[in-house]
Amino acid sequence: MSAPSILNGPDQRAIEADAVRLFAHPAVQAAVEAKRAAFEASPLAHTPAGRATLALNLEEMAFSAVVSVVAMDVNRPAAFWTLNLPHERHGLRVPGTRHGVDNPDNVYRVIAVDDVNSFRIDGQVNARPGADVSFTLFNAYPGSGVDSQSQGVLILDQLAKDPDGRFHFTVGPDAAGDRTNHLQTRPGAARLIFVRDSLQDWSAETPVSLSVTRIAGPGAAERTDDQQVAEAITAIEVSIDYWIRLMPHWFSAAFNVVAPGRAKNFSYTQQATSEARFRLAADEALVVTVDPCGARYLGVQLADPWGASMDYGAHLSSLNQHQAQRSADGTISYVASLSDPGVHNWLDPAGLEQGTMLHRWQGLPEGAFPSERSVRAARVVRLDQLDSVLPADMRRVTPAERRQQLSERAAGLARRLA
């Protein structure tokens, strides 16, 4: 039997149980159903892919909003794992919380903070951490109606660790001074610590263990059940409106055009992204070649038109530079197509004829990001022409090898939920 996941601790289970209970409240469920009209009014709802995934996104965006109400409580601070697939823990069905093109390689955790109290986060590196691990102070919960802005960031590599891999950092209103392991909160600009463990080898890399202690400050006023219900209703309304409004603006380029990566500072400075939309006929394939550009982490994923990741345990809907085969020149070419093209680097859109695509370069070397060479090529071809555009050394796979690839993927994901 595998060891229990560090993501399945008592704090995680307690917050999930409270969120499920709040989500089931009749008034909250009425608020969820009332937001169906917002989805129906979107042009995305009039596409086959948008229609097919509407109900899933309604539930998951709404449940994520409820989670934000329960998890953002400084009276019981914890590193809560969110932005994940639907799952079951100890007989409790927990809806998914996918949105905003959540990355299948990332374990996303949130820690409630504010601008009054002080907190200590203790961590433990477990054998082999993710390729990139960051802790970002945000002024707003993602999707809470305003764009989240980074107020400071710590990278795991920068934090001092003892010989056993233990580390800590503090968060609070006092100035950092000469401390490198402190994030200062400022009035009105502290809502959460956003933790991101980017795992490239799902079978071997493990998120860092985290515990949170409030070390100073008055805490916060306890909320009644009625107050939580009211907050959940507001969060659902605001969050769904935010994401439905944002997605068409974020992914607005012409279909099947993959722009060069651009340096971003959403959650930390050493990152670049490239956003695209795909739309494919049954006999077409989108072939893309990207350059890792020296990044510690590089990944590409497909998501549905609303921004929810595919069922990435069952589909090869994402690839990172560990999972993908590199060409001899160091680049990575992959094929997105509705049917299996028989190549190792296949991106499976899970039957959706259109959706979103996002590339992420993280942990980049110091200096300017070489945007002009980040995306080498992107073109749509007929499947019967695929061989003419693929690198000569592209690895082919048999049906048995594909099943093994999927089996290893599912086993790697299961380690997170054990």
Short mmCIF file of C-alpha atoms in Angstrom, two decimals:
data_model
loop_
_atom_site.label_atom_id
_atom_site.label_comp_id
_atom_site.label_asym_id
_atom_site.label_seq_id
_atom_site.Cartn_x
_atom_site.Cartn_y
_atom_site.Cartn_z
CA MET A 1 0.00 0.00 0.00
CA SER A 2 1.32 3.46 -0.91
CA ALA A 3 2.05 6.01 1.80
CA PRO A 4 -0.77 8.47 2.54
CA SER A 5 -0.53 11.66 0.52
CA ILE A 6 0.57 14.75 2.39
CA LEU A 7 -2.44 16.41 0.72
CA ASN A 8 -4.95 14.23 2.58
CA GLY A 9 -4.46 15.47 6.14
CA PRO A 10 -7.10 16.36 8.76
CA ASP A 11 -7.21 20.07 7.86
CA GLN A 12 -7.84 19.24 4.20
CA ARG A 13 -10.61 16.79 5.03
CA ALA A 14 -12.26 19.15 7.52
CA ILE A 15 -12.36 22.11 5.13
CA GLU A 16 -13.62 19.91 2.29
CA ALA A 17 -16.39 18.53 4.51
CA ASP A 18 -17.46 22.01 5.60
CA ALA A 19 -17.41 23.26 2.01
CA VAL A 20 -19.52 20.31 0.81
CA ARG A 21 -22.00 20.95 3.60
CA LEU A 22 -22.23 24.68 2.79
CA PHE A 23 -22.52 23.94 -0.93
CA ALA A 24 -25.53 21.70 -0.24
CA HIS A 25 -27.46 24.43 1.60
CA PRO A 26 -30.73 25.12 -0.27
CA ALA A 27 -30.05 28.85 -0.58
CA VAL A 28 -26.57 28.20 -1.93
CA GLN A 29 -27.89 25.66 -4.43
CA ALA A 30 -30.50 28.18 -5.55
CA ALA A 31 -27.71 30.69 -6.16
CA VAL A 32 -25.84 28.12 -8.23
CA GLU A 33 -28.87 27.42 -10.39
CA ALA A 34 -29.52 31.14 -10.82
CA LYS A 35 -26.08 31.52 -12.43
CA ARG A 36 -26.93 29.02 -15.15
CA ALA A 37 -28.40 31.93 -17.11
CA ALA A 38 -24.99 33.64 -17.15
CA PHE A 39 -23.50 30.59 -18.83
CA GLU A 40 -26.41 30.28 -21.24
CA ALA A 41 -25.98 33.91 -22.32
CA SER A 42 -22.32 33.43 -23.26
CA PRO A 43 -21.45 32.79 -26.93
CA LEU A 44 -19.42 29.83 -25.68
CA ALA A 45 -22.67 28.08 -24.78
CA HIS A 46 -23.60 27.99 -28.46
CA THR A 47 -20.63 25.83 -29.44
CA PRO A 48 -20.73 22.03 -29.11
CA ALA A 49 -17.75 22.02 -26.72
CA GLY A 50 -19.13 24.87 -24.63
CA ARG A 51 -22.52 23.22 -24.39
CA ALA A 52 -21.04 19.85 -23.47
CA THR A 53 -19.03 21.29 -20.58
CA LEU A 54 -21.47 23.93 -19.31
CA ALA A 55 -22.89 21.92 -16.40
CA LEU A 56 -19.44 20.83 -15.23
CA ASN A 57 -18.16 24.40 -15.18
CA LEU A 58 -21.25 25.71 -13.42
CA GLU A 59 -20.77 23.23 -10.59
CA GLU A 60 -17.00 23.53 -10.31
CA MET A 61 -16.78 27.32 -10.50
CA ALA A 62 -19.54 27.55 -7.91
CA PHE A 63 -17.99 24.99 -5.58
CA SER A 64 -14.61 26.70 -5.87
CA ALA A 65 -16.27 29.94 -4.78
CA VAL A 66 -17.76 28.18 -1.74
CA VAL A 67 -14.34 26.71 -0.93
CA SER A 68 -12.90 30.23 -0.92
CA VAL A 69 -15.41 31.20 1.78
CA VAL A 70 -14.57 28.23 4.00
CA ALA A 71 -10.81 28.07 3.44
CA MET A 72 -10.13 31.80 3.86
CA ASP A 73 -10.45 31.77 7.65
CA VAL A 74 -7.45 33.10 9.60
CA ASN A 75 -8.84 31.48 12.75
CA ARG A 76 -7.92 28.06 11.37
CA PRO A 77 -5.15 28.72 8.85
CA ALA A 78 -4.13 25.71 6.80
CA ALA A 79 -2.57 24.92 3.44
CA PHE A 80 -5.70 23.85 1.55
CA TRP A 81 -5.38 22.00 -1.77
CA THR A 82 -7.76 23.35 -4.39
CA LEU A 83 -8.12 23.65 -8.18
CA ASN A 84 -8.37 19.91 -8.60
CA LEU A 85 -10.54 17.15 -10.04
CA PRO A 86 -13.71 15.79 -8.42
CA HIS A 87 -12.74 13.08 -5.97
CA GLU A 88 -13.93 11.03 -3.04
CA ARG A 89 -12.32 11.00 0.38
CA HIS A 90 -13.48 8.54 3.01
CA GLY A 91 -16.90 8.24 1.38
CA LEU A 92 -17.40 11.99 0.87
CA ARG A 93 -17.89 13.13 -2.73
CA VAL A 94 -16.02 16.39 -3.24
CA PRO A 95 -16.87 18.33 -6.43
CA GLY A 96 -14.04 19.59 -8.61
CA THR A 97 -12.74 23.14 -8.36
CA ARG A 98 -11.20 23.53 -11.84
CA HIS A 99 -11.23 26.89 -13.58
CA GLY A 100 -8.88 29.52 -14.97
CA VAL A 101 -7.00 26.87 -17.01
CA ASP A 102 -5.75 25.04 -13.94
CA ASN A 103 -2.51 23.17 -14.63
CA PRO A 104 -2.59 19.36 -14.19
CA ASP A 105 1.08 19.47 -13.16
CA ASN A 106 0.42 21.90 -10.33
CA VAL A 107 -0.64 21.21 -6.79
CA TYR A 108 -2.28 24.51 -5.85
CA ARG A 109 -2.74 25.31 -2.17
CA VAL A 110 -4.13 28.41 -0.48
CA ILE A 111 -3.36 29.75 3.00
CA ALA A 112 -5.60 32.41 4.56
CA VAL A 113 -3.77 35.52 5.78
CA ASP A 114 -4.71 39.14 6.42
CA ASP A 115 -3.02 42.47 7.13
CA VAL A 116 -3.42 42.31 10.93
CA ASN A 117 -2.30 38.86 12.05
CA SER A 118 1.11 37.21 11.71
CA PHE A 119 1.69 33.63 10.61
CA ARG A 120 4.48 31.07 10.47
CA ILE A 121 4.51 28.48 7.70
CA ASP A 122 6.66 25.43 8.40
CA GLY A 123 7.62 23.14 5.58
CA GLN A 124 9.35 19.89 4.85
CA VAL A 125 10.89 18.85 1.54
CA ASN A 126 9.90 15.25 0.88
CA ALA A 127 12.75 13.52 -0.94
CA ARG A 128 12.20 15.02 -4.39
CA PRO A 129 10.17 18.24 -4.63
CA GLY A 130 8.56 19.63 -7.76
CA ALA A 131 10.62 21.28 -10.44
CA ASP A 132 9.34 24.67 -9.31
CA VAL A 133 7.78 25.56 -5.93
CA SER A 134 6.64 29.08 -5.07
CA PHE A 135 4.78 30.92 -2.30
CA THR A 136 3.05 34.11 -3.43
CA LEU A 137 1.26 36.71 -1.32
CA PHE A 138 -1.90 37.82 -3.13
CA ASN A 139 -4.18 40.75 -2.42
CA ALA A 140 -7.28 38.92 -3.65
CA TYR A 141 -8.48 35.34 -4.00
CA PRO A 142 -8.32 34.34 -7.69
CA GLY A 143 -11.76 34.86 -9.21
CA SER A 144 -13.09 37.05 -6.40
CA GLY A 145 -14.06 39.80 -8.84
CA VAL A 146 -10.73 41.58 -9.22
CA ASP A 147 -7.44 40.47 -10.72
CA SER A 148 -5.13 39.01 -8.09
CA GLN A 149 -1.90 40.97 -7.78
CA SER A 150 1.33 39.56 -6.38
CA GLN A 151 2.52 41.40 -3.25
CA GLY A 152 5.67 39.34 -2.86
CA VAL A 153 7.00 35.87 -3.52
CA LEU A 154 9.35 33.32 -2.03
CA ILE A 155 10.83 30.45 -4.04
CA LEU A 156 11.65 27.15 -2.36
CA ASP A 157 15.20 27.22 -3.71
CA GLN A 158 15.76 30.57 -1.95
CA LEU A 159 14.64 29.38 1.49
CA ALA A 160 17.21 28.09 3.96
CA LYS A 161 16.70 24.43 4.88
CA ASP A 162 18.21 22.26 7.57
CA PRO A 163 19.90 18.94 6.71
CA ASP A 164 16.53 17.16 6.91
CA GLY A 165 14.88 19.54 4.42
CA ARG A 166 12.90 21.54 6.97
CA PHE A 167 12.26 25.23 6.32
CA HIS A 168 9.98 28.02 7.44
CA PHE A 169 8.92 31.54 6.57
CA THR A 170 6.73 34.16 8.19
CA VAL A 171 3.96 36.42 6.93
CA GLY A 172 2.83 39.54 8.72
CA PRO A 173 2.64 43.34 8.85
CA ASP A 174 6.13 43.82 10.29
CA ALA A 175 8.92 44.77 7.88
CA ALA A 176 11.20 42.03 6.60
CA GLY A 177 14.39 43.92 7.47
CA ASP A 178 17.29 41.64 6.61
CA ARG A 179 15.14 38.49 6.72
CA THR A 180 14.90 36.62 3.44
CA ASN A 181 12.16 34.32 4.73
CA HIS A 182 9.45 36.89 5.42
CA LEU A 183 6.58 38.32 3.37
CA GLN A 184 5.29 41.66 4.62
CA THR A 185 1.56 42.29 4.44
CA ARG A 186 0.26 45.79 3.79
CA PRO A 187 -3.11 47.34 4.65
CA GLY A 188 -5.79 46.12 2.27
CA ALA A 189 -3.33 44.05 0.23
CA ALA A 190 -3.18 40.66 1.94
CA ARG A 191 -5.67 37.87 1.41
CA LEU A 192 -3.80 34.62 0.91
CA ILE A 193 -0.58 32.79 0.26
CA PHE A 194 -0.85 30.96 -3.06
CA VAL A 195 1.34 27.86 -3.07
CA ARG A 196 2.29 26.17 -6.31
CA ASP A 197 4.22 22.88 -6.53
CA SER A 198 4.87 22.19 -10.24
CA LEU A 199 5.41 18.45 -10.61
CA GLN A 200 6.98 17.16 -13.82
CA ASP A 201 7.61 13.55 -12.82
CA TRP A 202 4.27 12.55 -11.34
CA SER A 203 5.65 9.20 -10.21
CA ALA A 204 8.50 10.59 -8.11
CA GLU A 205 8.05 14.29 -7.27
CA THR A 206 6.09 15.12 -4.14
CA PRO A 207 4.64 18.41 -2.87
CA VAL A 208 6.31 19.89 0.18
CA SER A 209 4.56 19.29 3.49
CA LEU A 210 3.18 22.47 5.06
CA SER A 211 1.74 23.49 8.41
CA VAL A 212 0.50 26.94 9.39
CA THR A 213 0.40 28.66 12.78
CA ARG A 214 -1.00 32.07 13.65
CA ILE A 215 1.75 33.49 15.89
CA ALA A 216 0.42 36.97 16.66
CA GLY A 217 -2.66 39.10 16.23
CA PRO A 218 -6.28 39.14 17.34
CA GLY A 219 -7.62 36.53 14.93
CA ALA A 220 -10.94 37.35 13.31
CA ALA A 221 -14.57 37.46 14.36
CA GLU A 222 -16.26 34.08 14.19
CA ARG A 223 -18.85 33.84 11.42
CA THR A 224 -22.31 32.40 11.95
CA ASP A 225 -23.77 29.80 9.60
CA ASP A 226 -26.07 32.45 8.13
CA GLN A 227 -23.11 34.72 7.45
CA GLN A 228 -21.26 31.93 5.65
CA VAL A 229 -24.31 31.18 3.52
CA ALA A 230 -24.58 34.86 2.57
CA GLU A 231 -20.85 35.02 1.78
CA ALA A 232 -21.10 31.87 -0.34
CA ILE A 233 -23.98 33.27 -2.38
CA THR A 234 -22.06 36.48 -3.04
CA ALA A 235 -18.87 34.59 -3.91
CA ILE A 236 -20.72 32.40 -6.42
CA GLU A 237 -22.30 35.38 -8.16
CA VAL A 238 -19.07 37.39 -8.34
CA SER A 239 -16.74 34.53 -9.24
CA ILE A 240 -18.83 33.11 -12.08
CA ASP A 241 -19.35 36.55 -13.59
CA TYR A 242 -15.60 37.17 -13.34
CA TRP A 243 -14.53 33.99 -15.12
CA ILE A 244 -17.18 34.17 -17.83
CA ARG A 245 -16.12 37.74 -18.54
CA LEU A 246 -12.38 37.02 -18.38
CA MET A 247 -12.02 33.91 -20.52
CA PRO A 248 -13.02 35.42 -23.89
CA HIS A 249 -10.63 38.33 -23.29
CA TRP A 250 -7.77 36.16 -22.10
CA PHE A 251 -8.15 33.72 -25.00
CA SER A 252 -9.11 36.02 -27.85
CA ALA A 253 -6.58 35.18 -30.58
CA ALA A 254 -7.62 33.44 -33.78
CA PHE A 255 -8.05 29.69 -33.50
CA ASN A 256 -4.93 27.54 -33.86
CA VAL A 257 -2.55 30.52 -33.70
CA VAL A 258 0.09 29.98 -31.02
CA ALA A 259 1.83 33.25 -30.18
CA PRO A 260 5.36 33.44 -28.75
CA GLY A 261 5.62 33.23 -24.99
CA ARG A 262 5.58 36.46 -23.02
CA ALA A 263 7.08 37.15 -19.63
CA LYS A 264 4.40 37.55 -16.95
CA ASN A 265 4.23 38.46 -13.30
CA PHE A 266 0.92 36.90 -12.27
CA SER A 267 2.37 34.83 -9.49
CA TYR A 268 6.08 35.30 -9.83
CA THR A 269 8.65 36.96 -11.98
CA GLN A 270 10.51 34.08 -13.64
CA GLN A 271 7.56 32.94 -15.74
CA ALA A 272 6.35 33.23 -19.32
CA THR A 273 3.11 32.02 -20.91
CA SER A 274 1.55 31.60 -24.30
CA GLU A 275 -2.22 31.41 -24.63
CA ALA A 276 -4.08 29.97 -27.63
CA ARG A 277 -7.40 28.56 -28.73
CA PHE A 278 -7.69 25.35 -30.69
CA ARG A 279 -10.46 24.27 -33.06
CA LEU A 280 -10.05 21.04 -34.97
CA ALA A 281 -12.04 18.92 -37.39
CA ALA A 282 -12.00 15.14 -37.03
CA ASP A 283 -9.38 14.80 -39.78
CA GLU A 284 -7.11 17.63 -38.57
CA ALA A 285 -4.13 17.96 -36.25
CA LEU A 286 -2.44 20.99 -34.71
CA VAL A 287 1.34 20.49 -34.64
CA VAL A 288 3.32 22.81 -32.35
CA THR A 289 7.05 23.03 -31.63
CA VAL A 290 8.26 24.84 -28.51
CA ASP A 291 11.68 25.59 -27.04
CA PRO A 292 12.18 24.97 -23.28
CA CYS A 293 14.39 28.11 -23.14
CA GLY A 294 16.23 26.73 -20.12
CA ALA A 295 13.13 26.67 -17.90
CA ARG A 296 13.13 24.36 -14.89
CA TYR A 297 9.50 23.67 -15.69
CA LEU A 298 7.77 23.68 -19.09
CA GLY A 299 4.25 22.43 -19.67
CA VAL A 300 1.44 22.68 -22.19
CA GLN A 301 -2.17 21.78 -21.56
CA LEU A 302 -5.58 21.77 -23.15
CA ALA A 303 -8.70 22.97 -21.33
CA ASP A 304 -12.33 23.35 -22.27
CA PRO A 305 -13.68 26.67 -23.64
CA TRP A 306 -14.68 27.85 -20.15
CA GLY A 307 -11.18 27.17 -18.76
CA ALA A 308 -11.56 23.88 -16.86
CA SER A 309 -8.83 21.31 -17.43
CA MET A 310 -9.81 18.00 -18.99
CA ASP A 311 -9.99 14.84 -16.89
CA TYR A 312 -6.21 14.63 -16.95
CA GLY A 313 -6.11 11.32 -15.14
CA ALA A 314 -7.94 9.66 -18.02
CA HIS A 315 -6.69 11.74 -20.96
CA LEU A 316 -3.28 12.87 -22.19
CA SER A 317 -4.53 16.44 -22.16
CA SER A 318 -1.24 17.91 -20.90
CA LEU A 319 2.46 17.29 -21.39
CA ASN A 320 5.47 18.67 -19.57
CA GLN A 321 9.10 18.43 -20.53
CA HIS A 322 9.61 15.30 -18.43
CA GLN A 323 6.63 13.49 -19.95
CA ALA A 324 7.28 14.59 -23.52
CA GLN A 325 9.94 13.33 -25.90
CA ARG A 326 12.46 15.97 -26.97
CA SER A 327 13.79 16.18 -30.48
CA ALA A 328 17.51 16.04 -31.15
CA ASP A 329 17.72 19.84 -31.25
CA GLY A 330 16.22 20.12 -27.76
CA THR A 331 12.80 21.35 -28.87
CA ILE A 332 9.52 19.58 -28.13
CA SER A 333 6.94 18.96 -30.85
CA TYR A 334 3.47 17.72 -30.00
CA VAL A 335 0.27 16.89 -31.83
CA ALA A 336 -3.24 17.94 -30.72
CA SER A 337 -5.94 15.94 -32.49
CA LEU A 338 -9.32 14.41 -31.74
CA SER A 339 -8.15 10.90 -32.61
CA ASP A 340 -4.94 9.22 -31.49
CA PRO A 341 -2.20 9.95 -34.07
CA GLY A 342 0.06 7.20 -32.73
CA VAL A 343 2.83 9.51 -31.51
CA HIS A 344 4.16 9.75 -27.97
CA ASN A 345 3.62 13.53 -27.76
CA TRP A 346 -0.14 13.54 -28.25
CA LEU A 347 -2.46 16.09 -26.63
CA ASP A 348 -5.93 14.60 -26.30
CA PRO A 349 -8.81 17.15 -26.23
CA ALA A 350 -11.12 14.51 -24.74
CA GLY A 351 -13.59 14.73 -27.60
CA LEU A 352 -13.93 18.53 -27.57
CA GLU A 353 -13.62 20.12 -31.00
CA GLN A 354 -12.48 23.42 -29.51
CA GLY A 355 -11.05 24.83 -26.33
CA THR A 356 -8.10 26.63 -24.80
CA MET A 357 -4.38 25.88 -24.73
CA LEU A 358 -1.79 27.28 -22.36
CA HIS A 359 2.01 26.97 -22.30
CA ARG A 360 3.96 27.79 -19.15
CA TRP A 361 7.71 28.34 -18.79
CA GLN A 362 8.70 28.60 -15.10
CA GLY A 363 11.99 28.92 -13.27
CA LEU A 364 13.60 30.70 -16.19
CA PRO A 365 17.28 31.65 -16.22
CA GLU A 366 18.16 35.19 -15.27
CA GLY A 367 18.00 37.70 -18.11
CA ALA A 368 15.54 38.49 -20.83
CA PHE A 369 13.15 35.74 -21.93
CA PRO A 370 13.88 34.75 -25.58
CA SER A 371 10.29 35.22 -26.71
CA GLU A 372 11.10 35.03 -30.42
CA ARG A 373 12.30 31.41 -30.18
CA SER A 374 9.92 30.12 -27.49
CA VAL A 375 7.32 28.89 -30.01
CA ARG A 376 9.13 27.67 -33.11
CA ALA A 377 6.14 26.64 -35.23
CA ALA A 378 2.40 25.93 -35.13
CA ARG A 379 0.31 24.68 -38.03
CA VAL A 380 -2.83 22.69 -38.76
CA VAL A 381 -2.51 19.76 -41.15
CA ARG A 382 -4.68 16.85 -42.20
CA LEU A 383 -3.97 13.69 -40.25
CA ASP A 384 -2.94 11.91 -43.44
CA GLN A 385 -0.24 14.58 -43.91
CA LEU A 386 1.09 14.36 -40.38
CA ASP A 387 4.23 12.41 -41.20
CA SER A 388 5.38 15.12 -43.57
CA VAL A 389 5.59 17.78 -40.83
CA LEU A 390 6.73 15.83 -37.78
CA PRO A 391 10.40 15.68 -36.73
CA ALA A 392 12.13 12.63 -38.15
CA ASP A 393 12.90 11.38 -34.64
CA MET A 394 9.33 11.67 -33.32
CA ARG A 395 8.61 8.60 -31.19
CA ARG A 396 5.73 6.42 -32.35
CA VAL A 397 3.64 4.35 -29.94
CA THR A 398 1.63 1.17 -30.28
CA PRO A 399 -1.83 0.82 -28.70
CA ALA A 400 -0.23 -1.20 -25.90
CA GLU A 401 2.36 1.51 -25.29
CA ARG A 402 -0.41 4.13 -25.19
CA ARG A 403 -2.26 2.13 -22.57
CA GLN A 404 0.94 1.95 -20.53
CA GLN A 405 1.44 5.70 -20.87
CA LEU A 406 -2.07 6.31 -19.59
CA SER A 407 -1.68 3.77 -16.80
CA GLU A 408 1.49 5.47 -15.54
CA ARG A 409 -0.25 8.83 -15.71
CA ALA A 410 -3.22 7.61 -13.65
CA ALA A 411 -0.90 6.03 -11.08
CA GLY A 412 1.08 9.26 -10.74
CA LEU A 413 -2.07 11.26 -10.17
CA ALA A 414 -3.36 8.71 -7.63
CA ARG A 415 -0.32 9.45 -5.44
CA ARG A 416 -1.81 12.89 -4.74
CA LEU A 417 -5.10 11.45 -3.52
CA ALA A 418 -3.87 8.38 -1.63
#
